[in-house]
Amino acid sequence: MCLQPEIEPFFSGNLDGNVSRSIIAFGASGGLRSFLQRTEGRASVQYVVDNDAEKWGRIIHDQEVFPPERLRAKKESELIVVCSQWYRSIVRQLSRMGFEPFKDFVLDVQFTFDLKHYLKIFETYVGFATSLGESLMNKRVLHIGVGQTLAVDVLMACMGARVLACNLDDESIFFPDARPKATIYRAVGEYTRNSGRTFPIPMREVVSIASDRVRFNPSRVVFATFNAEKMPLRDRSFDYVFSFDLLEHVSDPREVIREQTRILGPGGWFFHHIHPGEHRDGVDPFDMYGRSEEEWDCVCRGMGYLHNRWLAKSHSELLSEYGSVEYIRHGPPKAGVTPPDPQVLAPAFQCFVADDFIASTGFLELGGGVRS
């Protein structure tokens, strides 16, 4: 079975219907390379914009890169294609600039959505529950930071969970047209039929799919948007809290964990996958630890997304304060990196040792329960 569906780039219909429009690509990294390879000879890329000031004026993949302010001169005939992993923040950025989905910009869904990635998240969550000797049947699950699709949550609902999927953005801004979404859920349905895993709830009881419509059963999956640092949820109202690559992108992880503890209550379980280290391409992995708060805030504004500077050790200590951490897994650190010179570290990071920085270049998974 193919786990990566052939999803057309997110043009209003398909790419072939838009070849007459000149393209402005937003994002000058791997997404740009993928887009150019897949559209070679079919679309005319006028120029590229990126939030990273270090890329401005450079030629990347044979394209000159400009600041986003260049978009102020965008012509009506030009279409902005977002081909960056930071598409969520870029969509918000473009909306603030007055641009409209489909009319002015689209997402390159074939790059931004990878079904294998979401299946991995689902298997990770289920694996954690299984390690506890429990199933998800009839469990109340809060999934924070869902992303631009609810594929993970639909699968957990098929396992019997009742899921509240929380995001910082309404997913309709990423899928104003249901056709790409319908394609995604057909692929998810194929997975439930052919994976070899037992799903107690048939997918048709969770989501109904048509060519131009996708509807979720609200008794199984509910989508909501709210601030993870102040959740409008009752105390002890959930059995599980899950997140994947969220805690490094909130301003104060402590507030999120306090809220998590409140809504779980004693006996509730949590699982978080975190990438604490530097996310920028081509940058020294410890660059951000040598900057002042004001300097790093400026970098984040330029990138268009928030990245806090908590190290893996800080996340582990935080979760241990509020619960019993029973599962810890460290991903491999980046190869060949050497720890930063203590003399160049900002004061807030001088209390950490070399291994703390090295460990933070890999991922971190932490699971456990709220103490009684």
Coordinates of C-alpha atoms in Angstrom, one line a residue:
M1 CA 0.0 0.0 0.0
C2 CA 1.2 3.5 -0.8
L3 CA 1.1 5.7 2.3
Q4 CA 1.9 8.9 0.3
P5 CA -1.1 9.8 -1.8
E6 CA -0.6 11.8 -5.0
I7 CA -2.1 15.0 -3.8
E8 CA -2.1 17.8 -6.4
P9 CA -0.5 21.1 -5.3
F10 CA -3.0 23.3 -3.7
F11 CA -4.0 25.4 -6.6
S12 CA -7.7 26.2 -7.2
G13 CA -8.3 23.0 -9.0
N14 CA -4.8 21.9 -10.2
L15 CA -1.6 23.3 -11.5
D16 CA -2.4 22.9 -15.2
G17 CA -5.4 25.3 -14.7
N18 CA -3.0 28.1 -13.5
V19 CA -0.1 27.9 -15.8
S20 CA -1.0 31.3 -17.2
R21 CA -0.4 32.9 -13.8
S22 CA 3.1 34.0 -12.8
I23 CA 4.3 32.4 -9.6
I24 CA 5.9 34.0 -6.6
A25 CA 7.4 31.3 -4.3
F26 CA 7.3 31.8 -0.5
G27 CA 10.1 29.8 1.0
A28 CA 13.7 29.3 -0.1
S29 CA 14.6 25.8 1.3
G30 CA 13.6 22.2 0.6
G31 CA 10.1 23.1 -0.3
L32 CA 11.2 25.4 -3.1
R33 CA 13.4 22.7 -4.5
S34 CA 10.5 20.2 -4.4
F35 CA 8.2 22.7 -6.0
L36 CA 10.6 23.6 -8.8
Q37 CA 11.3 19.9 -9.6
R38 CA 7.6 19.0 -9.8
T39 CA 6.6 22.0 -11.9
E40 CA 9.5 22.3 -14.3
G41 CA 8.3 23.7 -17.6
R42 CA 4.7 24.1 -16.4
A43 CA 4.9 27.3 -14.3
S44 CA 6.8 30.6 -14.5
V45 CA 8.5 31.5 -11.2
Q46 CA 9.1 35.3 -11.2
Y47 CA 11.0 35.4 -7.9
V48 CA 11.2 34.0 -4.4
V49 CA 10.6 35.6 -1.0
D50 CA 11.7 34.3 2.4
N51 CA 11.6 35.5 6.0
D52 CA 15.2 34.7 6.7
A53 CA 17.2 37.9 6.1
E54 CA 20.4 35.9 5.6
K55 CA 18.9 34.6 2.3
W56 CA 18.0 38.0 0.9
G57 CA 19.9 38.8 -2.2
R58 CA 21.2 35.3 -2.7
I59 CA 20.6 33.0 -5.6
I60 CA 19.0 29.7 -4.3
H61 CA 18.0 27.0 -6.7
D62 CA 18.6 29.5 -9.5
Q63 CA 16.1 31.9 -8.0
E64 CA 16.9 35.3 -6.5
V65 CA 15.5 35.7 -3.0
F66 CA 13.8 38.9 -1.7
P67 CA 12.3 40.0 1.6
P68 CA 8.5 39.5 2.0
E69 CA 8.0 43.3 1.6
R70 CA 8.5 42.7 -2.1
L71 CA 5.0 41.2 -2.1
R72 CA 3.5 44.7 -1.6
A73 CA 4.1 45.1 -5.3
K74 CA 2.4 41.9 -6.2
K75 CA 0.3 42.1 -9.4
E76 CA -3.2 40.6 -9.6
S77 CA -2.1 38.1 -12.2
E78 CA 0.6 36.7 -9.9
L79 CA 0.0 33.9 -7.5
I80 CA 1.9 33.3 -4.3
V81 CA 2.7 29.6 -3.6
V82 CA 3.7 28.8 0.0
C83 CA 6.2 26.0 -0.2
S84 CA 7.7 26.1 3.3
Q85 CA 7.4 23.9 6.3
W86 CA 6.5 27.1 8.2
Y87 CA 3.3 27.5 6.2
R88 CA 1.1 28.1 9.2
S89 CA 2.9 31.2 10.3
I90 CA 3.3 32.3 6.6
V91 CA -0.4 32.0 6.1
R92 CA -1.1 34.2 9.1
Q93 CA 1.6 36.6 7.8
L94 CA 0.0 36.8 4.3
S95 CA -3.5 37.3 5.8
R96 CA -2.2 40.2 7.9
M97 CA -0.8 41.7 4.7
G98 CA -4.3 41.6 3.1
F99 CA -3.8 38.6 0.8
E100 CA -6.6 36.1 0.4
P101 CA -6.5 32.3 0.1
F102 CA -6.9 31.0 -3.5
K103 CA -7.2 34.6 -4.9
D104 CA -3.7 35.6 -3.9
F105 CA -2.0 32.6 -2.4
V106 CA -2.1 28.8 -2.2
L107 CA -0.3 26.1 -0.3
D108 CA 1.8 23.5 -2.0
V109 CA 0.1 20.7 -0.3
Q110 CA 2.2 18.0 -1.9
F111 CA 5.1 19.4 0.0
T112 CA 3.4 20.5 3.2
F113 CA 1.3 17.3 3.8
D114 CA 3.1 14.0 4.2
L115 CA 0.7 11.3 5.2
K116 CA 3.6 9.1 6.4
H117 CA 4.5 11.8 8.9
Y118 CA 1.0 11.8 10.4
L119 CA 0.8 8.0 10.5
K120 CA 4.0 8.1 12.4
I121 CA 2.5 10.5 15.0
F122 CA -0.6 8.3 15.3
E123 CA 1.5 5.1 15.8
T124 CA 3.6 7.0 18.4
Y125 CA 0.6 8.0 20.5
V126 CA -1.0 4.5 20.3
G127 CA 2.3 3.0 21.2
F128 CA 2.6 5.1 24.3
A129 CA -1.0 4.1 25.4
T130 CA -0.2 0.4 24.7
S131 CA 3.0 0.7 26.8
L132 CA 0.7 1.6 29.7
G133 CA -1.4 -1.5 29.2
E134 CA -4.3 0.6 28.1
S135 CA -6.4 1.1 24.9
L136 CA -7.9 4.4 23.7
M137 CA -11.4 3.0 23.7
N138 CA -13.8 5.6 25.3
K139 CA -10.9 7.7 26.5
R140 CA -11.2 11.5 26.3
V141 CA -8.2 12.7 24.4
L142 CA -6.9 16.3 23.9
H143 CA -4.5 16.6 21.0
I144 CA -2.8 20.0 21.1
G145 CA -1.2 21.5 18.0
V146 CA -2.9 19.3 15.4
G147 CA -1.5 20.9 12.2
Q148 CA -3.4 21.5 9.0
T149 CA -5.3 18.2 9.0
L150 CA -7.1 16.0 11.5
A151 CA -5.8 12.7 10.1
V152 CA -4.2 11.7 13.5
D153 CA -7.4 12.5 15.3
V154 CA -9.6 10.6 12.9
L155 CA -7.4 7.5 13.4
M156 CA -7.5 7.8 17.2
A157 CA -11.3 8.1 17.0
C158 CA -11.3 4.9 14.9
M159 CA -9.5 3.4 17.9
G160 CA -12.4 4.4 20.1
A161 CA -11.2 7.6 21.5
R162 CA -13.3 10.8 21.8
V163 CA -11.0 13.5 20.6
L164 CA -10.8 17.2 21.0
A165 CA -8.3 18.5 18.4
C166 CA -6.9 21.9 19.3
N167 CA -5.0 24.1 17.0
L168 CA -3.8 27.7 17.0
D169 CA -5.5 28.3 13.6
D170 CA -8.8 27.3 12.0
E171 CA -7.8 24.6 9.5
S172 CA -10.3 26.1 7.0
I173 CA -7.6 28.7 6.2
F174 CA -5.4 25.8 5.0
F175 CA -8.2 23.9 3.3
P176 CA -10.8 26.4 2.0
D177 CA -11.4 23.9 -0.8
A178 CA -12.3 20.4 0.5
R179 CA -10.9 18.5 -2.5
P180 CA -7.4 18.1 -1.2
K181 CA -8.8 17.2 2.2
A182 CA -11.1 14.6 0.7
T183 CA -8.1 13.0 -1.0
I184 CA -6.2 12.9 2.3
Y185 CA -9.0 11.1 4.2
R186 CA -9.5 8.5 1.4
A187 CA -5.8 7.7 2.0
V188 CA -6.4 7.5 5.7
G189 CA -9.4 5.2 5.1
E190 CA -7.1 3.0 3.0
Y191 CA -4.7 2.8 5.9
T192 CA -7.4 1.7 8.3
R193 CA -8.3 -1.1 5.9
N194 CA -4.9 -2.4 5.0
S195 CA -2.5 -1.6 7.9
G196 CA -3.2 -4.9 9.8
R197 CA -4.1 -2.9 12.9
T198 CA -7.6 -3.4 14.4
F199 CA -9.8 -0.3 14.4
P200 CA -12.9 -0.9 16.6
I201 CA -14.8 2.1 15.1
P202 CA -15.4 2.1 11.3
M203 CA -14.0 5.2 9.7
R204 CA -17.5 5.9 8.1
E205 CA -18.7 6.5 11.7
V206 CA -16.0 9.2 12.2
V207 CA -15.9 11.1 8.9
S208 CA -18.0 11.2 5.8
I209 CA -16.2 12.1 2.6
A210 CA -17.4 13.4 -0.8
S211 CA -15.5 15.0 -3.6
D212 CA -16.1 18.5 -2.3
R213 CA -17.1 17.9 1.4
V214 CA -15.6 16.3 4.5
R215 CA -17.7 16.2 7.7
F216 CA -16.6 14.9 11.1
N217 CA -18.9 13.1 13.6
P218 CA -18.9 15.6 16.5
S219 CA -19.4 12.7 19.0
R220 CA -16.0 11.3 17.9
V221 CA -13.9 14.3 16.7
V222 CA -14.3 18.0 17.5
F223 CA -12.0 20.7 16.2
A224 CA -11.3 23.8 18.2
T225 CA -8.9 26.8 18.2
F226 CA -7.6 28.2 21.4
N227 CA -4.5 29.2 23.2
A228 CA -2.7 26.2 24.7
E229 CA -1.4 28.4 27.5
K230 CA -5.0 29.2 28.7
M231 CA -7.4 26.5 27.7
P232 CA -11.2 27.0 28.1
L233 CA -11.6 23.4 29.4
R234 CA -12.9 22.0 32.7
D235 CA -10.7 20.5 35.4
R236 CA -10.2 16.8 35.1
S237 CA -12.1 16.6 31.8
F238 CA -9.6 14.5 29.9
D239 CA -7.7 11.2 30.2
Y240 CA -4.9 11.9 27.8
V241 CA -3.0 15.0 26.5
F242 CA -0.9 14.5 23.4
S243 CA 1.3 16.9 21.4
F244 CA 3.9 16.6 18.7
D245 CA 6.4 19.4 18.0
L246 CA 4.3 22.0 20.0
L247 CA 6.1 22.8 23.3
E248 CA 9.1 24.3 21.5
H249 CA 6.8 26.7 19.7
V250 CA 4.8 28.2 22.6
S251 CA 6.1 31.3 24.5
D252 CA 5.9 29.6 27.9
P253 CA 5.9 25.8 28.1
R254 CA 5.3 26.0 31.9
E255 CA 1.9 27.5 31.3
V256 CA 0.9 24.8 28.9
I257 CA 2.0 22.1 31.4
R258 CA 0.1 23.8 34.2
E259 CA -3.0 23.8 32.1
Q260 CA -2.4 20.2 31.0
T261 CA -2.1 19.1 34.7
R262 CA -5.3 20.9 35.5
I263 CA -7.5 19.4 32.8
L264 CA -6.0 15.9 33.3
G265 CA -6.1 15.7 37.1
P266 CA -4.5 12.8 39.0
G267 CA -4.3 9.7 37.0
G268 CA -4.3 11.4 33.6
W269 CA -1.6 10.7 31.1
F270 CA 0.5 13.0 28.9
F271 CA 2.9 12.5 26.0
H272 CA 4.9 15.2 24.2
H273 CA 7.3 14.9 21.3
I274 CA 9.6 18.0 21.2
H275 CA 12.3 19.3 18.9
P276 CA 14.1 21.8 21.3
G277 CA 17.0 22.8 19.1
E278 CA 17.7 25.3 16.4
H279 CA 15.4 25.0 13.4
R280 CA 16.9 27.3 10.9
D281 CA 18.6 25.9 7.8
G282 CA 22.4 26.5 7.5
V283 CA 22.8 28.1 10.9
D284 CA 25.1 27.0 13.7
P285 CA 22.9 24.8 15.9
F286 CA 23.8 26.8 19.0
D287 CA 23.5 30.3 17.5
M288 CA 20.3 31.1 19.4
Y289 CA 21.8 30.5 22.8
G290 CA 24.3 33.4 22.4
R291 CA 21.7 36.0 21.8
S292 CA 19.9 38.3 24.2
E293 CA 16.1 38.0 24.6
E294 CA 15.6 41.1 22.5
E295 CA 17.8 39.8 19.7
W296 CA 16.1 36.4 19.7
D297 CA 12.7 38.0 19.6
C298 CA 13.8 40.0 16.6
V299 CA 15.0 36.8 14.9
C300 CA 11.7 35.1 15.5
R301 CA 9.8 38.0 14.1
G302 CA 11.9 37.8 11.0
M303 CA 11.4 34.1 10.7
G304 CA 7.6 34.5 11.0
Y305 CA 7.3 31.9 13.8
L306 CA 8.0 31.5 17.5
H307 CA 10.7 29.2 18.8
N308 CA 11.4 29.3 22.5
R309 CA 14.9 28.4 23.7
W310 CA 14.2 25.7 26.2
L311 CA 16.7 22.9 26.2
A312 CA 15.8 19.2 26.4
K313 CA 16.9 19.2 30.1
S314 CA 14.5 22.1 30.9
H315 CA 11.5 20.3 29.3
S316 CA 12.4 17.1 31.3
E317 CA 12.6 19.0 34.6
L318 CA 9.4 20.8 33.9
L319 CA 7.4 17.7 33.2
S320 CA 8.9 16.0 36.3
E321 CA 7.7 18.9 38.5
Y322 CA 4.1 18.3 37.5
G323 CA 3.9 14.6 37.0
S324 CA 5.7 11.2 37.0
V325 CA 7.7 11.0 33.8
E326 CA 7.8 7.3 33.0
Y327 CA 8.9 7.3 29.4
I328 CA 11.9 9.3 28.1
R329 CA 13.4 8.9 24.6
H330 CA 16.1 11.0 23.1
G331 CA 16.6 11.2 19.4
P332 CA 20.2 11.2 18.1
P333 CA 22.0 14.5 18.2
K334 CA 23.2 16.1 15.1
A335 CA 26.4 14.5 13.8
G336 CA 29.6 16.3 14.1
V337 CA 28.5 19.2 16.3
T338 CA 30.7 20.6 19.1
P339 CA 29.3 22.3 22.1
P340 CA 29.2 26.1 22.2
D341 CA 32.0 28.1 23.7
P342 CA 30.7 29.1 27.2
Q343 CA 32.2 32.6 26.7
V344 CA 29.7 33.3 23.9
L345 CA 26.6 32.1 25.7
A346 CA 24.0 34.5 26.9
P347 CA 23.8 34.7 30.7
A348 CA 20.6 32.6 30.9
F349 CA 22.4 29.6 29.4
Q350 CA 25.7 29.6 31.2
C351 CA 24.4 27.3 33.9
F352 CA 24.1 24.4 31.4
V353 CA 26.9 21.9 30.5
A354 CA 28.1 20.9 27.1
D355 CA 26.0 17.7 27.0
D356 CA 22.8 19.7 27.6
F357 CA 23.3 21.6 24.3
I358 CA 24.4 18.5 22.3
A359 CA 21.3 16.5 23.5
S360 CA 19.0 19.3 22.5
T361 CA 19.9 19.0 18.8
G362 CA 17.9 15.8 18.6
F363 CA 14.2 15.2 19.4
L364 CA 12.8 14.4 22.9
E365 CA 9.8 12.3 23.8
L366 CA 8.4 12.5 27.3
G367 CA 5.4 10.6 28.6
G368 CA 4.0 10.1 32.1
G369 CA 1.1 10.7 34.4
V370 CA -0.2 13.4 36.7
R371 CA 0.5 12.6 40.4
S372 CA -2.3 11.8 42.7

